[in-house]
Short mmCIF file of C-alpha atoms in Angstrom, two decimals:
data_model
loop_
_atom_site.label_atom_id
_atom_site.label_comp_id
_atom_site.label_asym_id
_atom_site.label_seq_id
_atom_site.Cartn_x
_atom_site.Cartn_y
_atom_site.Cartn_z
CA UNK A 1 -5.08 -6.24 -30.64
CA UNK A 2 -5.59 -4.44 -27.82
CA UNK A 3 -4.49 -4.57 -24.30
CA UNK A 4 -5.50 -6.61 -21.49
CA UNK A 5 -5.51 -3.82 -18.67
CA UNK A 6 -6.79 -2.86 -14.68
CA UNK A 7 -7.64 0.49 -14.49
CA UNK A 8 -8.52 2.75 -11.89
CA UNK A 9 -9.11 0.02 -9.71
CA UNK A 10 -9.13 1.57 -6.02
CA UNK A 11 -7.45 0.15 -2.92
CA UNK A 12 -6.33 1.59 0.31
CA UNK A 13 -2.75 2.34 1.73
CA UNK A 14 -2.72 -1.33 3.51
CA UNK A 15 -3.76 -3.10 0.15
CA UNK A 16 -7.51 -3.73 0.69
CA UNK A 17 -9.92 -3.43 -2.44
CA UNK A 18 -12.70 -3.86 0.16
CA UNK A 19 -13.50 -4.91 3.63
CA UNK A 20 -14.98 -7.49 5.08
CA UNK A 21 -19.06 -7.98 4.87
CA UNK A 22 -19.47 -7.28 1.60
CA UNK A 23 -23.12 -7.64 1.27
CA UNK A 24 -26.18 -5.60 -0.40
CA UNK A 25 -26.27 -2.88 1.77
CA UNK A 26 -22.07 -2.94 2.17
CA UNK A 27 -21.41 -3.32 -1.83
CA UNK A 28 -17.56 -2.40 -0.75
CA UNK A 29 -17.87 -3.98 2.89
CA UNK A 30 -17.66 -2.71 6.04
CA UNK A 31 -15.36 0.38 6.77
CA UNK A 32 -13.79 0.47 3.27
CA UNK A 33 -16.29 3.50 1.89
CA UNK A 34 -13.17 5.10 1.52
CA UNK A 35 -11.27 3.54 -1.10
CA UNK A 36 -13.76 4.44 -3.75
CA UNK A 37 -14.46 7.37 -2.89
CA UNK A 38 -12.01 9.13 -5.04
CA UNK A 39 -14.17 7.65 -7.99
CA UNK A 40 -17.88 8.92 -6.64
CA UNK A 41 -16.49 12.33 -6.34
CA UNK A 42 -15.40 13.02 -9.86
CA UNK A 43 -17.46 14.75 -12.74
CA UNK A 44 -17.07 11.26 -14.60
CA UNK A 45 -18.69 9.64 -12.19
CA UNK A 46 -21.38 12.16 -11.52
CA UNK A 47 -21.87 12.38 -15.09
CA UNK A 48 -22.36 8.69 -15.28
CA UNK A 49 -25.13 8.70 -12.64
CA UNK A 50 -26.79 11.70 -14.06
CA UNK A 51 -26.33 13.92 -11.45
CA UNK A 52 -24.92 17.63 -11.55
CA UNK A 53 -21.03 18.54 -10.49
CA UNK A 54 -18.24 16.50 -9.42
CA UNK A 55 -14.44 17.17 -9.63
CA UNK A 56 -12.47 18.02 -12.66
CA UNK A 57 -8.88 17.16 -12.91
CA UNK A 58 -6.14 14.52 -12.51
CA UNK A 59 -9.04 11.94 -10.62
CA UNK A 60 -11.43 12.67 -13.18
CA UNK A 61 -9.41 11.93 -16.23
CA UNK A 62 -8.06 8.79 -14.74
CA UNK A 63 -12.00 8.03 -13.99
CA UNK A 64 -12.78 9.14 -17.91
CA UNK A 65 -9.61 7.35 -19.02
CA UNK A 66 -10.52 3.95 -17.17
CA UNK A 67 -14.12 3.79 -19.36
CA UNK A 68 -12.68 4.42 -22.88
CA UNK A 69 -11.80 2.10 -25.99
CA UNK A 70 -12.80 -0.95 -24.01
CA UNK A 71 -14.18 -3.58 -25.81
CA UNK A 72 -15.24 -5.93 -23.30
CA UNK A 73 -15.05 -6.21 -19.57
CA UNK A 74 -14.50 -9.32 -16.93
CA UNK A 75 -15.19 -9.51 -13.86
CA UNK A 76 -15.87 -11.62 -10.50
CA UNK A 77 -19.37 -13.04 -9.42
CA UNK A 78 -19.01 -10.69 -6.30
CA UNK A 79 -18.10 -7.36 -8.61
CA UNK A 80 -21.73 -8.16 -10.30
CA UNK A 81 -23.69 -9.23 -7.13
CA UNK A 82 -23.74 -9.94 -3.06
CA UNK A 83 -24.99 -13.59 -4.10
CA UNK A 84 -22.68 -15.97 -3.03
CA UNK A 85 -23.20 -19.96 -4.17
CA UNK A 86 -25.81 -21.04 -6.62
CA UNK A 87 -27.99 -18.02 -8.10
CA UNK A 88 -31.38 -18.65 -5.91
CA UNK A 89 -33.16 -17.19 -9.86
CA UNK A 90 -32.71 -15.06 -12.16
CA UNK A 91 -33.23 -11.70 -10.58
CA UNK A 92 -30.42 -10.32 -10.01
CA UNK A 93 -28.67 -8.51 -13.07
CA UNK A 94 -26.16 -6.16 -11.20
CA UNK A 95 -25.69 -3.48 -9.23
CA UNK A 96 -26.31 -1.09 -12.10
CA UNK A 97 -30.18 -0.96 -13.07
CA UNK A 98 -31.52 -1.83 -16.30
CA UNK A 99 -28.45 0.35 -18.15
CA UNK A 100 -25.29 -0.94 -17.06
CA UNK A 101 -22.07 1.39 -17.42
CA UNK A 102 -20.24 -1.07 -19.32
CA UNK A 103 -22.30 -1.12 -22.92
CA UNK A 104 -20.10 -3.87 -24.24
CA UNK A 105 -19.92 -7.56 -23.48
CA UNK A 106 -19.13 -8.50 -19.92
CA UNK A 107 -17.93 -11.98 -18.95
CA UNK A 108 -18.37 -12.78 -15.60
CA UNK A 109 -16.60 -15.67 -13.30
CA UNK A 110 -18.80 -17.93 -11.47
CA UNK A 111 -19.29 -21.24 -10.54
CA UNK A 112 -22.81 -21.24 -11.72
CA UNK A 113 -23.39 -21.28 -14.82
CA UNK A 114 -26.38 -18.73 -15.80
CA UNK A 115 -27.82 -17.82 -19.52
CA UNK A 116 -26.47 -14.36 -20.79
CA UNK A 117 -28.20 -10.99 -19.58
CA UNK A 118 -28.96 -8.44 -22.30
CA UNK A 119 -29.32 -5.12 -20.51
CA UNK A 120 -30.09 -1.62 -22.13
CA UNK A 121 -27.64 0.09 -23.65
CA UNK A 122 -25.53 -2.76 -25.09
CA UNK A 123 -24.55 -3.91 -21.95
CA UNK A 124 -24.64 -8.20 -22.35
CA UNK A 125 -23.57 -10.45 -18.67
CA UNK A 126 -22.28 -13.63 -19.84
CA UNK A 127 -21.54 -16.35 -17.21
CA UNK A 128 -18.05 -18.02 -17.50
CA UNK A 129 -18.12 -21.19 -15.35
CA UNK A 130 -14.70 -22.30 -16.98
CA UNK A 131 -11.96 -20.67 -15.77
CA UNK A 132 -10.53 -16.82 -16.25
CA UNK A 133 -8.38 -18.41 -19.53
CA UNK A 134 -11.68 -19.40 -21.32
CA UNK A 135 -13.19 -15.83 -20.02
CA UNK A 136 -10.66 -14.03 -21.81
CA UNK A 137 -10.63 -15.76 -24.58
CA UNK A 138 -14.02 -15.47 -25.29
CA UNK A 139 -13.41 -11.31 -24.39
CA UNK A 140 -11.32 -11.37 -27.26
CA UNK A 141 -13.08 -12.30 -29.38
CA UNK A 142 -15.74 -10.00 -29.25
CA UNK A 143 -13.37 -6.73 -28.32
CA UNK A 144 -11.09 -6.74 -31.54
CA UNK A 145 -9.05 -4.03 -31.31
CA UNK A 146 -10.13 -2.22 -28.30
CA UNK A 147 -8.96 -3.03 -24.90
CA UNK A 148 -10.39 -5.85 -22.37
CA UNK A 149 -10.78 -4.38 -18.71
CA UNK A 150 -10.29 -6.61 -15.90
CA UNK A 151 -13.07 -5.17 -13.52
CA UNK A 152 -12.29 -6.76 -10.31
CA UNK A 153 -12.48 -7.75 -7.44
CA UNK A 154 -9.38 -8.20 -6.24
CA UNK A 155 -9.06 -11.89 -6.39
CA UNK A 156 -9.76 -11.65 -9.95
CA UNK A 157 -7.38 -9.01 -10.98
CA UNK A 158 -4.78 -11.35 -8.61
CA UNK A 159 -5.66 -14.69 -10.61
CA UNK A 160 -4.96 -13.06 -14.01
CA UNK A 161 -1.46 -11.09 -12.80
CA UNK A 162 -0.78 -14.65 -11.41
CA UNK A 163 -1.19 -15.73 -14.80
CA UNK A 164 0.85 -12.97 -16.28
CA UNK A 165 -2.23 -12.43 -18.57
CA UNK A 166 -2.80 -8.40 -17.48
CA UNK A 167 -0.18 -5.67 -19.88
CA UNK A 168 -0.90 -2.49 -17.77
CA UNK A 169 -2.31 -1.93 -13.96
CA UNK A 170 -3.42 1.48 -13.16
CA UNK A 171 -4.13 0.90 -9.47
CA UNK A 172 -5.81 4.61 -7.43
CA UNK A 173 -4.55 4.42 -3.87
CA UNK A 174 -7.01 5.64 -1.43
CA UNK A 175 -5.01 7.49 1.45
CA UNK A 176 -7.12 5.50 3.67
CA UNK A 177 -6.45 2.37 5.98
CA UNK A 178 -9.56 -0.50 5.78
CA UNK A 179 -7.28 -3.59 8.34
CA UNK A 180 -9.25 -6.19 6.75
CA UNK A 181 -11.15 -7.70 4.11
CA UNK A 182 -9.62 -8.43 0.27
CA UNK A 183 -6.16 -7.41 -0.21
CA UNK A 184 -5.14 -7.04 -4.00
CA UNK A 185 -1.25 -7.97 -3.06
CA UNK A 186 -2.20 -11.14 -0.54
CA UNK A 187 0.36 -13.62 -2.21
CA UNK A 188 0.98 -11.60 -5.11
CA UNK A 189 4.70 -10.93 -5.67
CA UNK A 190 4.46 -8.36 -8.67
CA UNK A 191 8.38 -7.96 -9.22
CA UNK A 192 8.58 -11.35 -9.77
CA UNK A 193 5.58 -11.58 -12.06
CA UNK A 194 7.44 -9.25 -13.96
CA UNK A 195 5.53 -6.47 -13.33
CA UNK A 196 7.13 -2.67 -12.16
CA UNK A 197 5.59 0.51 -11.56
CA UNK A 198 6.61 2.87 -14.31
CA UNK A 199 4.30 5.92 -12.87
CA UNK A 200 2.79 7.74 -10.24
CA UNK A 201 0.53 10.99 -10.51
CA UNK A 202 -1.41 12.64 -7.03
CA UNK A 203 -4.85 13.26 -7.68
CA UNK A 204 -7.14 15.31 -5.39
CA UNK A 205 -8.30 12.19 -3.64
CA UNK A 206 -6.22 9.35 -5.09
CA UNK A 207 -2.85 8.36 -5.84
CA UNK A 208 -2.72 6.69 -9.45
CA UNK A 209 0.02 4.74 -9.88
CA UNK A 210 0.87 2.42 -13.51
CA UNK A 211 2.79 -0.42 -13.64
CA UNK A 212 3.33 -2.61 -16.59
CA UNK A 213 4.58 -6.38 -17.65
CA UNK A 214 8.20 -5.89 -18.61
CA UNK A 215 8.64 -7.99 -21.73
CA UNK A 216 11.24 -10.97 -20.99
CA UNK B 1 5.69 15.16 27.33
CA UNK B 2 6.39 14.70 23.12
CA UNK B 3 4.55 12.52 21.63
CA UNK B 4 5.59 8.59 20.49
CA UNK B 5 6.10 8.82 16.76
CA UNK B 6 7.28 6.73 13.68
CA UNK B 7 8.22 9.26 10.87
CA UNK B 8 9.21 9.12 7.53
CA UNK B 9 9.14 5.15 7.18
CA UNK B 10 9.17 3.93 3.91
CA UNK B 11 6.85 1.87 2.26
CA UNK B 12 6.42 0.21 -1.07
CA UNK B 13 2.72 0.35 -2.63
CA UNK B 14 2.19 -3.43 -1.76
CA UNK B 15 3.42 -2.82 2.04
CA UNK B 16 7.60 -3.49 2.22
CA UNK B 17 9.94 -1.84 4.26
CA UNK B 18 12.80 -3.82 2.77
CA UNK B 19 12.66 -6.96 0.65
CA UNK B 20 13.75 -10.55 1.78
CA UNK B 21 17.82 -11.12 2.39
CA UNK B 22 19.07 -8.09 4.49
CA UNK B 23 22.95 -8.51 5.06
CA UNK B 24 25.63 -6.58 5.26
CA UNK B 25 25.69 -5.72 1.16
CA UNK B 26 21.74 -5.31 1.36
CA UNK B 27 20.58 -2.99 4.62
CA UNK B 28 16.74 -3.27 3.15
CA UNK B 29 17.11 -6.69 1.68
CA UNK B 30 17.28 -7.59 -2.06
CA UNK B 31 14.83 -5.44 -4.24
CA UNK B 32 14.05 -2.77 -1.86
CA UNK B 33 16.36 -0.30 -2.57
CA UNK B 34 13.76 1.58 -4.30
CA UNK B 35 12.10 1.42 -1.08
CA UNK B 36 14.10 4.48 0.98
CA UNK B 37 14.87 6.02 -2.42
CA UNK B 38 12.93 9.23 -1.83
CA UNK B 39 15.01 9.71 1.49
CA UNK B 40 18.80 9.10 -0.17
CA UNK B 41 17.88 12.16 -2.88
CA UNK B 42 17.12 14.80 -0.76
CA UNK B 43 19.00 17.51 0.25
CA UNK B 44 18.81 16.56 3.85
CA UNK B 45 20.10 13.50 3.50
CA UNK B 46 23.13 14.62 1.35
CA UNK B 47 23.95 17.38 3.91
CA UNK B 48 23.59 14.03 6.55
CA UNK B 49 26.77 12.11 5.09
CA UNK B 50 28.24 15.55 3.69
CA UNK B 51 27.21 15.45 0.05
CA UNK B 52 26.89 18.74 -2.29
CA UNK B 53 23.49 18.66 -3.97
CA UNK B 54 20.21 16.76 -3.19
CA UNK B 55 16.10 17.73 -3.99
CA UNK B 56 14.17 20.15 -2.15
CA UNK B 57 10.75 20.57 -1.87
CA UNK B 58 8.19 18.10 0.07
CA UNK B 59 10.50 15.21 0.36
CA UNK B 60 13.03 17.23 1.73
CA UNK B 61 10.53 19.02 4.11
CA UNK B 62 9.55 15.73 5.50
CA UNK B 63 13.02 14.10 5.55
CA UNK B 64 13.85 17.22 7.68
CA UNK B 65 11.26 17.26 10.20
CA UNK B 66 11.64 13.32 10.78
CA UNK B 67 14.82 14.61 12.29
CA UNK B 68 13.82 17.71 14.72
CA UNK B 69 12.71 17.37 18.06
CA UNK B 70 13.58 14.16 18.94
CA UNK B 71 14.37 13.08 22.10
CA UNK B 72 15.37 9.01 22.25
CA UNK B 73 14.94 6.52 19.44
CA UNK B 74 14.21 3.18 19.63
CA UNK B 75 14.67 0.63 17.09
CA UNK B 76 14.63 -3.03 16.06
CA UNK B 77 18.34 -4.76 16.70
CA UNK B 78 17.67 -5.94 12.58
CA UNK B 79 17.60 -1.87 12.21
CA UNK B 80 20.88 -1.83 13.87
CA UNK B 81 22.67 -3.78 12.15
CA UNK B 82 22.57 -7.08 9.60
CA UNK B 83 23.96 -9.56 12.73
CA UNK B 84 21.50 -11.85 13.95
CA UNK B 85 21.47 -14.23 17.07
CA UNK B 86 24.23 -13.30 19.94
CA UNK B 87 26.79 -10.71 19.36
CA UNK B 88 29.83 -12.78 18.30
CA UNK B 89 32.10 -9.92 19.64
CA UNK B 90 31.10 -5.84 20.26
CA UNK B 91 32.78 -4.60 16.74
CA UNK B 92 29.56 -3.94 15.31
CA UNK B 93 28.54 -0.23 16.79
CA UNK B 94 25.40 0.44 13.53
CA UNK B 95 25.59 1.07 10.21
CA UNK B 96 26.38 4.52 10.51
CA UNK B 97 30.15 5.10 11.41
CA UNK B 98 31.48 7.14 14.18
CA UNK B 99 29.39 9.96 14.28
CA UNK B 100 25.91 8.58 14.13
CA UNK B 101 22.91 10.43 13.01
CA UNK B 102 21.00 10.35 15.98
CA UNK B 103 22.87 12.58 19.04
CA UNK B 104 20.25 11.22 21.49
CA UNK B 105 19.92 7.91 23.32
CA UNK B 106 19.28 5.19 20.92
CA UNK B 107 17.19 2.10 22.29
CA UNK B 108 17.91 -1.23 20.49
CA UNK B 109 15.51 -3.92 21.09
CA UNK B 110 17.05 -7.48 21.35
CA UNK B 111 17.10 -10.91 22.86
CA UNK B 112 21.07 -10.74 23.32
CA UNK B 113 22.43 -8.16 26.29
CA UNK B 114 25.12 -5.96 25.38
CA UNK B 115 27.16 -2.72 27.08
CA UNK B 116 26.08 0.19 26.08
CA UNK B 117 28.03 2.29 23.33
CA UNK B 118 29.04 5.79 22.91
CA UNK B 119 29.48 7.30 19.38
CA UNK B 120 30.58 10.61 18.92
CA UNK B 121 28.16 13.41 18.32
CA UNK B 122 25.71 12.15 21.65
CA UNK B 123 24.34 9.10 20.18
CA UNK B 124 24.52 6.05 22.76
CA UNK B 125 23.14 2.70 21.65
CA UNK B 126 21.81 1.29 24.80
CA UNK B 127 20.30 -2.66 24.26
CA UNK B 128 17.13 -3.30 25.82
CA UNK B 129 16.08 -7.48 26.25
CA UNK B 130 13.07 -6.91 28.59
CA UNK B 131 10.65 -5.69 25.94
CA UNK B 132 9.01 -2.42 23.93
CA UNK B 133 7.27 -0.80 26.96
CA UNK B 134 10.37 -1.16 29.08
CA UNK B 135 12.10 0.35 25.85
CA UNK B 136 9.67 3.00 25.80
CA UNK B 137 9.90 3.83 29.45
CA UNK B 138 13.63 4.34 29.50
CA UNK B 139 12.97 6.48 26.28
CA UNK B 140 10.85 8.67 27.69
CA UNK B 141 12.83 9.47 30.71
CA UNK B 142 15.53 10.94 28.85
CA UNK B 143 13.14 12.34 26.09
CA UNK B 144 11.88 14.85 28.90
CA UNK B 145 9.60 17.23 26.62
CA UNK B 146 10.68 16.05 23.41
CA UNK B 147 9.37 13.71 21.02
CA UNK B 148 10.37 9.74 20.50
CA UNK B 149 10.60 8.47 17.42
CA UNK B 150 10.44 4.59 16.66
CA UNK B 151 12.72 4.02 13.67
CA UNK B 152 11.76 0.63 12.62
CA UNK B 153 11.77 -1.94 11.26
CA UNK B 154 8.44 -3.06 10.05
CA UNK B 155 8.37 -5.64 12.84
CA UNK B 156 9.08 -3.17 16.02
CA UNK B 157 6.83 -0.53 14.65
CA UNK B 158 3.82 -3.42 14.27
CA UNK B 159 4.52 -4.12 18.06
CA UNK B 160 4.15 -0.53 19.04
CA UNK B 161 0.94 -0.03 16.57
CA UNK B 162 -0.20 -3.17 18.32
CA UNK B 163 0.42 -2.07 21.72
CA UNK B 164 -1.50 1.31 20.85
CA UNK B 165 1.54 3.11 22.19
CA UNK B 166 2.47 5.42 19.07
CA UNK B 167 0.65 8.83 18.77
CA UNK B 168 1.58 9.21 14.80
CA UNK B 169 2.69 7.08 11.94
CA UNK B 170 4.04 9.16 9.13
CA UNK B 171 4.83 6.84 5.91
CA UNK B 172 6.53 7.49 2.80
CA UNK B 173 5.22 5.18 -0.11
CA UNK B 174 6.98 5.00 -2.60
CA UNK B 175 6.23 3.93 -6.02
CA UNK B 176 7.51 0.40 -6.76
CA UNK B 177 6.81 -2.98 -5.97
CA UNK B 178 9.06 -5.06 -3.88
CA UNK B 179 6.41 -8.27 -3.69
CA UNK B 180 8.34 -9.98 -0.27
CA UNK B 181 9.95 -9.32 2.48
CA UNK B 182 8.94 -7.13 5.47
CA UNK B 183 5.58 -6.50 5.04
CA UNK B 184 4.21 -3.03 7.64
CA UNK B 185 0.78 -3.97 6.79
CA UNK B 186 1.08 -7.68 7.56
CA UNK B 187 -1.76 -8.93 10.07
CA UNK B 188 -2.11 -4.88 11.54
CA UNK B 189 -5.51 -3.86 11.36
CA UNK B 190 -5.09 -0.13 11.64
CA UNK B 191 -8.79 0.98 12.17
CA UNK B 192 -9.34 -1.83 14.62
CA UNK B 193 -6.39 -0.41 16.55
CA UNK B 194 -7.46 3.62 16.33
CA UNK B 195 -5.66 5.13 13.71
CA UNK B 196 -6.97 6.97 10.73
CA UNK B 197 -5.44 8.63 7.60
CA UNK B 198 -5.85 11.92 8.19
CA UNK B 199 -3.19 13.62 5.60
CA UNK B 200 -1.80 12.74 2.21
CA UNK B 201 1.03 15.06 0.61
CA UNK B 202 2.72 14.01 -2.69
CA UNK B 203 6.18 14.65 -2.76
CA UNK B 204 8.37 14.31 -6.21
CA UNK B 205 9.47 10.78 -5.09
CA UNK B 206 6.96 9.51 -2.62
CA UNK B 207 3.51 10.30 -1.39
CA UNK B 208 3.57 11.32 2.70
CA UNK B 209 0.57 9.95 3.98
CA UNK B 210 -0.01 10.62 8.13
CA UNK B 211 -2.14 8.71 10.20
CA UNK B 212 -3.04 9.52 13.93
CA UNK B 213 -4.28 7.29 16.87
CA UNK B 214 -7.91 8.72 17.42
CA UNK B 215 -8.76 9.72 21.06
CA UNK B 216 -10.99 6.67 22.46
#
C-alpha cells in the first residue's frame, strides 16, 4: 500500500498557506503570491501549463517529485473552488480547465454533497460530504499501490495530521512573510503528533523540508 | 546612529523560540533544544565558552556577525535568567558566568527594580521597569554610532516589531518542530507592520532568512 503523504505544499516563514480573501481573482488571497511562487517558476510547472522555460534543479524536482506515483488526491472545497456554502449549480469544476493536473480520482471535502465530475484526461472530482476518514477510505480504494496526496488547504492537511492519518510531509517554505490568513501550524503541535523533521534541502526559491510519523 | 537590530534568533519551522517549561535545567524550555542548535556547533560559539573545534561556513558567518558592532543589548528579564516574579535575593547575575558575552551595557526589561550589575569583561546588566522605548532610549545613548541588538525572547522582540522600532530581523530557522511554547509569529503581522523578506541563505544547520522594515 502506498503512503498517505503532503508534498510540496508551500507556506511562508510565519506559517501561512494563504492569506486572507481568498476569492476568484485572489486564488491564494491577498498578499500571499509569494508562497507559491517557488512552484510557478519551475520547468515542472511551466511544463504543466504548456509554456516554454522555467527552472531546473532542487525546486523543480521537488515540483516533479510531488506529481508522481499518486494514485488519488484529496483535497478541501476551497483548494477546488472560491465557492463557499451550497454550490449555487454545477458550473464550477476547478481552477484547472477542462484537463485537470491530477488525472486520477480526486475526493474532495465539502458540506455539499455534488455528483462526481469527469474531466479530460482521467481527472474524476468526487464530493465527500462525510468526513476526511470516509474520504480516504474511499482514496484507497481506488489508488492501490500508489500514493494518496493530501492536496490542501491547510485546514485539511491540519485535520488529517490531527488524525495522525498523513506518513510523510514535505512542506516548501517560502522565504516570505504573509501576517495573516490560514496558518498550517494554528493548533497543530507536530512533536506531539509524533511527527519530526528528518530533512531539509535549499532550493532556489524554497526551502523543502520532510518530516515523517515516527512509528510508536 | 546604528541601526536597532534582532540577529541570529532562532526559530523552529512552526514559529518557537523555545518550547513550554523554561527553568533552570531547560534555558529554551522542554523540546527546543533543537531550536539554537545551529548556534552551539559553530566555531564561534565554541571559541565563546573556549571550546577546540566547531563548523565554519554560513552558520558560523552569521553567528559571527550577530556579535560585531554592537553597542547595548536589550533583552527580556525571561532571557536573563529562568526566575520569575520579584528577585528573591541579587545571586542571580545571567546565565552566563562571570565574564559575560556581551562587554556592552545590557538592558533587561522587567516589572521588578534591581541595582545594576557589573560582570567582568564590560558587560553591565542594568534593569529597566518603565518600558521598551525607555529601554531603547538608554540603549542608544551609550550605543553612540554602533548598532543595538534586541536579544529576545520571542515576547520582547514582538513588542519592538510591534512598536515598528527595529530596522532588521535576522532569523535562523531551524529544521524541527517544537509544536508549543514561545511562538515569534504569534498574532505579528509582519507585512502589516513594514517588513519584508528580502534575503534567504541556507546554512548547513539552519536557513538565515533577513527581513527589513521598508521605508514608509
Amino acid at each position: 500500500m502506498g503512503k498517505v503523504r503532503v508534498s510540496a505544499f508551500s507556506v511562508s516563514l510565519d506559517g501561512f498557506a494563504a492569506g486572507p480573501g481568498q476569492d476568484l481573482q485572489h486564488p491564494f488571497g491577498v498578499g500571499a503570491d509569494a508562497v507559491p511562487a517557488w512552484l510557478r517558476q519551475t520547468k515542472m510547472f511551466h511544463d504543466m501549463i504548456g509554456q516554454p522555460g522555467g527552472t531546473t534543479g532542487i525546486d523543480d524536482d521537488v515540483a516533479r517529485s510531488s506529481m508522481e506515483n499518486i494514485g488519488a488526491w484529496i483535497m478541501g472545497r476551497n483548494m477546488f473552488g472560491p465557492i463557499r456554502g451550497p454550490w449555487p449549480d454545477e458550473s464550477w469544476k476547478g481552477w484547472w480547465g477542462p484537463n485537470p493536473p491530477y488525472h486520477v480520482p480526486v475526493f474532495v471535502l465539502t458540506h455539499h454533497a455534488r455528483p462526481p465530475i469527469e474531466m479530460e484526461g482521467g481527472t474524476v472530482f468526487h464530493f465527500v460530504t462525510d468526513g476526511i476518514e470516509s474520504a480516504l477510505a474511499r482514496a484507497k480504494q481506488v489508488a492501490g499501490a500508489r500514493d494518496i496526496r493530501i492536496g490542501g488547504g491547510a485546514s485539511v492537511i491540519r485535520q488529517y495530521l490531527q488524525a495522525r492519518l498523513i506518513d510523510e510531509v514535505r512542506l516548501a517554505v517560502a522565504p516570505v512573510f504573509v501576517g495573516a490568513g490560514e496558518n498550517l501550524f494554528s493548533g497543530l503541535n507536530l512533536p506531539d503528533l509524533g511527527y519530526a523533521c528528518v530533512e531539509s534541502t535549499a532550493g532556489a526559491n524554497a526551502t523543502h523540508v520532510r518530516a515523517v510519523r515516527q512509528s510508536s
